Amino acid sequence: MKRLLILAVAAFALSACVQPEFPEGDSLCTLSALKVWVYDADYNVVAKDLNALGGMYDAESGAGQYKFPAEITDVSRCRLEASIPATASIVETDALWQSLGHGIGGLRDLNNVTVYFTVKAANGKDTKNYQLYFKK
């Protein structure tokens, strides 16, 4: 029993010296989808999964414009949902690409508004800027 305990302690001590290997972060930073959800005054869903990249959108420059369908009259309570690589991160920026310190989540008014954001790759070096103008 004593021998087993000594072997277990020795194995534990040796395994503690092993340095874990972390894979190098990838360079993926592309936006593959941007959906809009619209809510009414009582926060009921009016429209969901509206494709914000389905309007005028240039994937190379990251710039686009989305016009809401005519039947949606109030866009003061909208939520954006972005599809980015699982290893990337997203941050909202101002028009000069300075970070606002948060993602693009939460309710927002999208009536004649431009939303600026940056997708940053896991490697910490590669980024891509996006700007979408939403109009009613």
Coordinates of N, CA, C and O in Angstrom, one line a residue:
M1 N 0.8 -1.2 0.0 CA 0.0 0.0 0.0 C 0.9 1.3 0.0 O 0.6 2.2 -0.7
K2 N 2.0 1.2 0.8 CA 2.9 2.3 0.9 C 3.5 2.6 -0.4 O 3.7 3.7 -0.8
R3 N 3.9 1.5 -1.1 CA 4.6 1.6 -2.4 C 3.6 2.2 -3.4 O 4.1 3.0 -4.2
L4 N 2.4 1.8 -3.4 CA 1.4 2.4 -4.3 C 1.2 3.9 -4.1 O 1.1 4.7 -5.0
L5 N 1.2 4.3 -2.8 CA 1.1 5.7 -2.5 C 2.3 6.5 -3.0 O 2.2 7.6 -3.5
I6 N 3.5 5.9 -2.8 CA 4.7 6.6 -3.2 C 4.7 6.7 -4.8 O 5.1 7.8 -5.3
L7 N 4.3 5.7 -5.5 CA 4.2 5.7 -6.9 C 3.2 6.8 -7.4 O 3.4 7.5 -8.4
A8 N 2.1 6.9 -6.7 CA 1.1 7.8 -7.1 C 1.6 9.3 -6.9 O 1.4 10.2 -7.7
V9 N 2.2 9.5 -5.8 CA 2.8 10.9 -5.5 C 3.9 11.2 -6.6 O 3.9 12.3 -7.1
A10 N 4.7 10.2 -6.9 CA 5.8 10.5 -7.9 C 5.2 10.7 -9.3 O 5.6 11.6 -10.0
A11 N 4.1 10.0 -9.6 CA 3.5 10.2 -10.9 C 2.9 11.6 -11.0 O 2.9 12.3 -12.0
F12 N 2.2 12.0 -9.9 CA 1.6 13.3 -9.8 C 2.7 14.4 -10.0 O 2.5 15.4 -10.7
A13 N 3.8 14.2 -9.2 CA 4.8 15.3 -9.3 C 5.4 15.4 -10.7 O 5.7 16.5 -11.1
L14 N 5.6 14.3 -11.3 CA 6.2 14.3 -12.7 C 5.2 14.9 -13.7 O 5.6 15.6 -14.6
S15 N 3.9 14.6 -13.5 CA 3.0 15.1 -14.5 C 2.8 16.6 -14.3 O 2.4 17.3 -15.3
A16 N 3.0 17.2 -13.2 CA 2.9 18.6 -12.9 C 4.0 19.4 -13.7 O 3.8 20.6 -13.9
C17 N 5.0 18.8 -14.1 CA 6.1 19.4 -14.8 C 5.9 19.6 -16.3 O 6.6 20.3 -17.0
V18 N 4.9 18.8 -16.8 CA 4.6 18.8 -18.2 C 4.0 20.2 -18.6 O 3.0 20.6 -18.0
Q19 N 4.5 20.8 -19.6 CA 3.9 22.1 -20.1 C 2.9 21.8 -21.1 O 3.1 21.1 -22.1
P20 N 1.7 22.3 -21.0 CA 0.6 22.0 -22.0 C 1.0 22.8 -23.3 O 1.6 23.8 -23.3
E21 N 0.6 22.2 -24.4 CA 0.8 22.8 -25.7 C -0.5 23.4 -26.2 O -1.5 22.8 -26.2
F22 N -0.4 24.7 -26.5 CA -1.6 25.4 -27.0 C -1.4 25.6 -28.5 O -0.3 26.0 -29.0
P23 N -2.4 25.2 -29.3 CA -2.3 25.4 -30.7 C -2.3 26.9 -31.1 O -2.8 27.7 -30.3
E24 N -1.6 27.2 -32.1 CA -1.5 28.6 -32.6 C -2.8 29.0 -33.1 O -3.5 28.2 -33.8
G25 N -3.3 30.2 -32.8 CA -4.6 30.7 -33.2 C -4.6 30.8 -34.7 O -3.6 31.2 -35.4
D26 N -5.8 30.6 -35.3 CA -5.9 30.7 -36.7 C -6.2 32.1 -37.2 O -6.3 33.0 -36.3
S27 N -6.2 32.4 -38.5 CA -6.4 33.7 -39.0 C -7.8 34.0 -39.5 O -7.9 35.0 -40.3
L28 N -8.7 33.2 -39.2 CA -10.1 33.4 -39.7 C -10.8 34.6 -39.1 O -10.9 34.6 -37.8
C29 N -11.3 35.5 -39.9 CA -11.9 36.7 -39.3 C -13.1 37.2 -40.3 O -13.3 38.3 -40.4
T30 N -13.7 36.2 -40.9 CA -14.7 36.6 -41.9 C -16.1 36.5 -41.3 O -16.4 35.6 -40.5
L31 N -17.0 37.4 -41.7 CA -18.4 37.4 -41.4 C -19.1 36.5 -42.4 O -19.1 36.9 -43.6
S32 N -19.8 35.5 -41.9 CA -20.5 34.6 -42.9 C -22.0 34.9 -42.9 O -22.7 34.6 -43.9
A33 N -22.5 35.5 -41.9 CA -24.0 35.9 -41.9 C -24.2 37.0 -40.8 O -23.5 37.1 -39.8
L34 N -25.2 37.8 -41.1 CA -25.6 38.8 -40.1 C -27.1 38.9 -40.2 O -27.7 39.2 -41.2
K35 N -27.8 38.4 -39.1 CA -29.2 38.4 -39.0 C -29.7 39.5 -38.1 O -29.1 39.9 -37.2
V36 N -31.0 39.9 -38.4 CA -31.6 41.0 -37.6 C -32.9 40.4 -37.1 O -33.7 39.7 -37.8
W37 N -33.2 40.6 -35.8 CA -34.4 40.3 -35.2 C -35.1 41.6 -34.8 O -34.4 42.5 -34.3
V38 N -36.4 41.7 -35.1 CA -37.1 42.9 -34.8 C -38.2 42.6 -33.7 O -38.9 41.6 -33.9
Y39 N -38.3 43.5 -32.7 CA -39.3 43.3 -31.6 C -40.3 44.5 -31.6 O -39.9 45.6 -31.9
D40 N -41.5 44.2 -31.1 CA -42.5 45.3 -30.9 C -42.3 45.9 -29.5 O -41.4 45.5 -28.8
A41 N -43.2 46.8 -29.2 CA -43.1 47.5 -27.9 C -43.2 46.6 -26.7 O -42.7 46.9 -25.6
D42 N -43.9 45.4 -26.8 CA -44.0 44.5 -25.8 C -42.9 43.4 -25.8 O -43.0 42.4 -25.1
Y43 N -41.9 43.6 -26.7 CA -40.8 42.7 -26.9 C -41.2 41.3 -27.4 O -40.6 40.3 -27.1
N44 N -42.2 41.3 -28.2 CA -42.6 40.1 -29.0 C -41.9 40.2 -30.3 O -41.7 41.3 -30.9
V45 N -41.5 39.0 -30.8 CA -40.8 39.0 -32.1 C -41.7 39.4 -33.2 O -42.7 38.7 -33.4
V46 N -41.3 40.4 -34.0 CA -42.1 40.8 -35.2 C -41.5 40.1 -36.4 O -42.2 39.7 -37.3
A47 N -40.2 40.1 -36.5 CA -39.5 39.5 -37.6 C -38.2 38.9 -37.0 O -37.5 39.5 -36.2
K48 N -37.8 37.7 -37.6 CA -36.6 37.1 -37.1 C -35.8 36.6 -38.3 O -36.3 36.4 -39.4
D49 N -34.5 36.5 -38.1 CA -33.6 36.0 -39.1 C -33.6 36.8 -40.5 O -33.4 36.2 -41.5
L50 N -33.8 38.1 -40.4 CA -33.7 38.9 -41.6 C -32.2 38.9 -42.0 O -31.4 39.3 -41.2
N51 N -32.0 38.6 -43.3 CA -30.6 38.6 -43.7 C -30.0 39.9 -44.1 O -30.3 40.5 -45.2
A52 N -29.3 40.5 -43.2 CA -28.7 41.9 -43.4 C -27.7 41.9 -44.5 O -27.4 43.0 -45.0
L53 N -27.1 40.8 -44.8 CA -26.1 40.7 -45.9 C -26.8 40.4 -47.3 O -26.1 40.4 -48.3
G54 N -28.1 40.3 -47.3 CA -28.8 40.0 -48.5 C -29.1 41.2 -49.3 O -29.5 41.1 -50.5
G55 N -28.9 42.4 -48.8 CA -29.1 43.6 -49.6 C -27.9 43.9 -50.4 O -27.3 43.0 -51.0
M56 N -27.5 45.2 -50.4 CA -26.3 45.6 -51.1 C -25.1 45.3 -50.2 O -25.0 46.0 -49.1
Y57 N -24.3 44.4 -50.5 CA -23.2 44.0 -49.6 C -22.0 43.6 -50.4 O -22.1 42.8 -51.3
D58 N -20.9 44.2 -50.1 CA -19.6 43.8 -50.7 C -18.7 43.1 -49.7 O -18.2 43.7 -48.8
A59 N -18.6 41.8 -49.9 CA -17.8 41.0 -48.9 C -16.4 41.4 -48.8 O -15.8 41.3 -47.8
E60 N -15.8 41.8 -49.9 CA -14.4 42.2 -49.9 C -14.1 43.4 -49.0 O -13.2 43.4 -48.3
S61 N -14.9 44.4 -49.2 CA -14.7 45.6 -48.4 C -15.4 45.6 -47.0 O -15.0 46.3 -46.1
G62 N -16.4 44.7 -46.9 CA -17.1 44.6 -45.6 C -18.1 45.7 -45.4 O -18.7 45.9 -44.3
A63 N -18.5 46.4 -46.5 CA -19.5 47.4 -46.4 C -20.8 47.0 -47.1 O -20.8 46.3 -48.1
G64 N -21.9 47.5 -46.5 CA -23.2 47.1 -47.0 C -24.3 48.0 -46.6 O -24.1 48.9 -45.7
Q65 N -25.4 47.7 -47.2 CA -26.7 48.5 -46.8 C -27.8 47.5 -46.8 O -27.9 46.7 -47.7
Y66 N -28.7 47.7 -45.8 CA -29.8 46.8 -45.7 C -31.1 47.7 -45.5 O -31.1 48.5 -44.7
K67 N -32.1 47.4 -46.4 CA -33.4 48.2 -46.3 C -34.4 47.2 -45.7 O -34.6 46.1 -46.3
F68 N -35.0 47.6 -44.6 CA -36.1 46.7 -44.0 C -37.3 46.6 -44.9 O -37.6 47.5 -45.7
P69 N -37.9 45.4 -44.9 CA -39.2 45.3 -45.7 C -40.2 46.3 -45.3 O -40.3 46.7 -44.1
A70 N -41.1 46.7 -46.2 CA -42.1 47.7 -46.0 C -43.0 47.4 -44.9 O -43.5 48.3 -44.2
E71 N -43.3 46.1 -44.7 CA -44.3 45.7 -43.6 C -43.8 45.9 -42.2 O -44.5 45.9 -41.3
I72 N -42.5 46.1 -42.1 CA -41.9 46.3 -40.7 C -41.8 47.9 -40.6 O -41.0 48.5 -41.2
T73 N -42.7 48.4 -39.7 CA -42.8 49.8 -39.5 C -42.0 50.4 -38.4 O -41.6 51.6 -38.4
D74 N -41.6 49.6 -37.4 CA -40.9 50.1 -36.2 C -39.6 49.3 -36.1 O -39.7 48.1 -35.8
V75 N -38.4 49.9 -36.2 CA -37.2 49.2 -36.1 C -36.4 49.8 -34.9 O -35.1 49.8 -34.9
S76 N -37.1 50.3 -33.9 CA -36.4 50.9 -32.8 C -35.9 49.8 -31.8 O -35.2 50.2 -30.8
R77 N -36.4 48.6 -31.9 CA -36.0 47.5 -31.0 C -35.5 46.3 -31.8 O -36.3 45.4 -32.2
C78 N -34.2 46.3 -32.2 CA -33.7 45.3 -33.0 C -32.5 44.6 -32.4 O -31.8 45.3 -31.5
R79 N -32.2 43.4 -32.7 CA -31.1 42.7 -32.2 C -30.3 42.1 -33.4 O -30.9 41.6 -34.3
L80 N -29.0 42.2 -33.4 CA -28.1 41.7 -34.4 C -27.5 40.4 -34.0 O -27.2 40.2 -32.8
E81 N -27.4 39.5 -34.9 CA -26.8 38.1 -34.6 C -25.8 37.8 -35.7 O -26.2 37.6 -36.9
A82 N -24.5 37.8 -35.4 CA -23.5 37.6 -36.4 C -23.0 36.1 -36.3 O -22.9 35.5 -35.3
S83 N -22.6 35.6 -37.5 CA -22.0 34.3 -37.6 C -20.5 34.6 -38.0 O -20.3 35.0 -39.1
I84 N -19.6 34.3 -37.1 CA -18.2 34.4 -37.3 C -17.5 33.1 -37.0 O -18.1 32.2 -36.4
P85 N -16.2 32.9 -37.3 CA -15.6 31.7 -36.9 C -15.6 31.5 -35.4 O -15.6 32.5 -34.7
A86 N -15.7 30.2 -35.0 CA -15.8 29.9 -33.6 C -14.6 30.5 -32.8 O -14.7 30.8 -31.6
T87 N -13.5 30.6 -33.4 CA -12.3 31.1 -32.7 C -12.1 32.6 -32.7 O -11.2 33.1 -32.0
A88 N -12.9 33.3 -33.5 CA -12.8 34.7 -33.6 C -13.6 35.5 -32.6 O -14.4 34.9 -31.9
S89 N -13.4 36.8 -32.5 CA -14.2 37.6 -31.6 C -14.7 38.8 -32.4 O -14.1 39.2 -33.4
I90 N -15.7 39.5 -31.8 CA -16.3 40.6 -32.5 C -16.5 41.8 -31.5 O -16.8 41.5 -30.3
V91 N -16.2 43.0 -32.0 CA -16.3 44.1 -31.1 C -16.9 45.3 -32.0 O -16.5 45.5 -33.1
E92 N -17.8 46.0 -31.4 CA -18.4 47.2 -32.0 C -17.4 48.3 -32.0 O -16.7 48.5 -31.0
T93 N -17.4 49.1 -33.0 CA -16.4 50.2 -33.1 C -17.2 51.5 -33.5 O -18.4 51.4 -33.9
D94 N -16.5 52.6 -33.4 CA -17.1 53.9 -33.9 C -16.6 54.0 -35.4 O -16.0 53.1 -36.0
A95 N -17.0 55.1 -36.0 CA -16.7 55.3 -37.5 C -15.2 55.3 -37.8 O -14.8 55.2 -38.9
L96 N -14.4 55.6 -36.8 CA -12.9 55.6 -36.9 C -12.3 54.3 -36.5 O -11.0 54.2 -36.3
W97 N -13.1 53.2 -36.4 CA -12.6 51.9 -36.0 C -12.0 51.8 -34.6 O -11.2 50.9 -34.4
Q98 N -12.4 52.7 -33.7 CA -12.0 52.6 -32.3 C -13.0 51.8 -31.6 O -14.2 52.0 -31.6
S99 N -12.5 50.8 -30.8 CA -13.3 49.9 -30.1 C -14.2 50.6 -29.1 O -13.8 51.5 -28.4
L100 N -15.5 50.2 -29.0 CA -16.4 50.7 -28.0 C -16.5 49.8 -26.8 O -17.2 50.0 -25.9
G101 N -15.7 48.7 -26.8 CA -15.5 47.9 -25.7 C -16.6 46.8 -25.5 O -16.7 46.2 -24.4
H102 N -17.4 46.6 -26.5 CA -18.4 45.5 -26.3 C -18.7 44.9 -27.7 O -18.3 45.5 -28.7
G103 N -19.5 43.9 -27.7 CA -19.9 43.2 -28.9 C -21.0 43.9 -29.6 O -21.3 45.1 -29.3
I104 N -21.8 43.2 -30.5 CA -22.9 43.9 -31.2 C -24.2 43.4 -30.6 O -25.2 43.7 -31.2
G105 N -24.2 42.7 -29.5 CA -25.5 42.2 -28.9 C -26.3 43.3 -28.3 O -25.9 44.4 -28.2
G106 N -27.5 42.9 -27.9 CA -28.4 43.8 -27.2 C -29.4 44.5 -28.2 O -29.2 44.4 -29.4
L107 N -30.4 45.1 -27.6 CA -31.4 45.8 -28.4 C -30.9 47.1 -28.8 O -30.2 47.8 -28.1
R108 N -31.2 47.5 -30.1 CA -30.8 48.8 -30.6 C -31.8 49.3 -31.6 O -32.5 48.5 -32.2
D109 N -31.7 50.6 -31.8 CA -32.5 51.3 -32.9 C -31.7 51.2 -34.2 O -30.6 51.7 -34.2
L110 N -32.3 50.6 -35.2 CA -31.6 50.5 -36.5 C -32.3 51.4 -37.6 O -32.2 51.1 -38.7
N111 N -32.9 52.5 -37.1 CA -33.6 53.4 -38.1 C -32.5 54.4 -38.6 O -32.1 55.3 -37.9
N112 N -32.1 54.2 -39.9 CA -31.1 55.0 -40.5 C -29.8 55.1 -39.7 O -29.3 56.2 -39.4
V113 N -29.2 54.0 -39.4 CA -28.1 53.9 -38.6 C -27.0 53.0 -39.3 O -27.3 52.0 -39.9
T114 N -25.7 53.4 -39.1 CA -24.6 52.6 -39.6 C -24.0 51.9 -38.4 O -23.7 52.6 -37.4
V115 N -23.8 50.6 -38.5 CA -23.2 49.9 -37.4 C -21.8 49.5 -37.9 O -21.7 48.9 -39.0
Y116 N -20.8 49.8 -37.1 CA -19.4 49.5 -37.4 C -18.9 48.4 -36.4 O -19.2 48.5 -35.2
F117 N -18.2 47.4 -36.9 CA -17.7 46.4 -36.0 C -16.5 45.8 -36.7 O -16.3 45.8 -37.9
T118 N -15.6 45.2 -35.8 CA -14.4 44.5 -36.3 C -14.5 43.0 -35.8 O -14.8 42.8 -34.6
V119 N -14.1 42.1 -36.7 CA -14.0 40.7 -36.3 C -12.5 40.4 -36.2 O -11.7 40.7 -37.1
K120 N -12.0 39.9 -35.1 CA -10.6 39.7 -34.8 C -10.4 38.2 -34.7 O -11.1 37.5 -34.0
A121 N -9.4 37.7 -35.5 CA -9.0 36.3 -35.5 C -8.4 35.9 -34.2 O -7.9 36.7 -33.4
A122 N -8.3 34.6 -34.0 CA -7.7 34.0 -32.8 C -6.2 34.3 -32.7 O -5.7 34.3 -31.6
N123 N -5.6 34.5 -33.8 CA -4.1 34.7 -33.7 C -3.8 36.1 -33.2 O -2.7 36.5 -32.9
G124 N -4.8 37.0 -33.1 CA -4.6 38.3 -32.5 C -4.1 39.3 -33.5 O -4.0 40.5 -33.1
K125 N -3.7 38.9 -34.7 CA -3.2 39.8 -35.7 C -4.1 40.2 -36.8 O -4.2 41.3 -37.2
D126 N -4.8 39.2 -37.3 CA -5.7 39.4 -38.4 C -7.1 39.9 -38.0 O -7.7 39.4 -37.0
T127 N -7.5 41.0 -38.6 CA -8.8 41.6 -38.3 C -9.5 42.0 -39.7 O -8.8 42.2 -40.7
K128 N -10.8 42.2 -39.6 CA -11.5 42.7 -40.8 C -12.6 43.6 -40.2 O -13.3 43.3 -39.3
N129 N -12.7 44.8 -40.8 CA -13.7 45.8 -40.4 C -14.9 45.7 -41.3 O -14.8 45.4 -42.5
Y130 N -16.1 45.9 -40.7 CA -17.4 45.8 -41.4 C -18.2 47.1 -41.0 O -18.1 47.6 -39.9
Q131 N -19.0 47.5 -42.0 CA -19.9 48.6 -41.7 C -21.2 48.3 -42.5 O -21.1 48.1 -43.7
L132 N -22.3 48.4 -41.8 CA -23.6 48.1 -42.4 C -24.5 49.3 -42.1 O -24.7 49.6 -40.9
Y133 N -25.1 49.8 -43.2 CA -26.1 50.9 -43.0 C -27.5 50.3 -43.1 O -27.8 49.6 -44.0
F134 N -28.3 50.5 -42.0 CA -29.6 50.0 -42.0 C -30.6 51.2 -42.2 O -30.4 52.3 -41.6
K135 N -31.5 51.0 -43.1 CA -32.5 52.1 -43.4 C -33.9 51.5 -43.4 O -34.1 50.4 -43.8
K136 N -34.8 52.4 -43.0 CA -36.2 52.0 -42.9 C -36.9 52.3 -44.2 O -36.8 53.1 -44.9

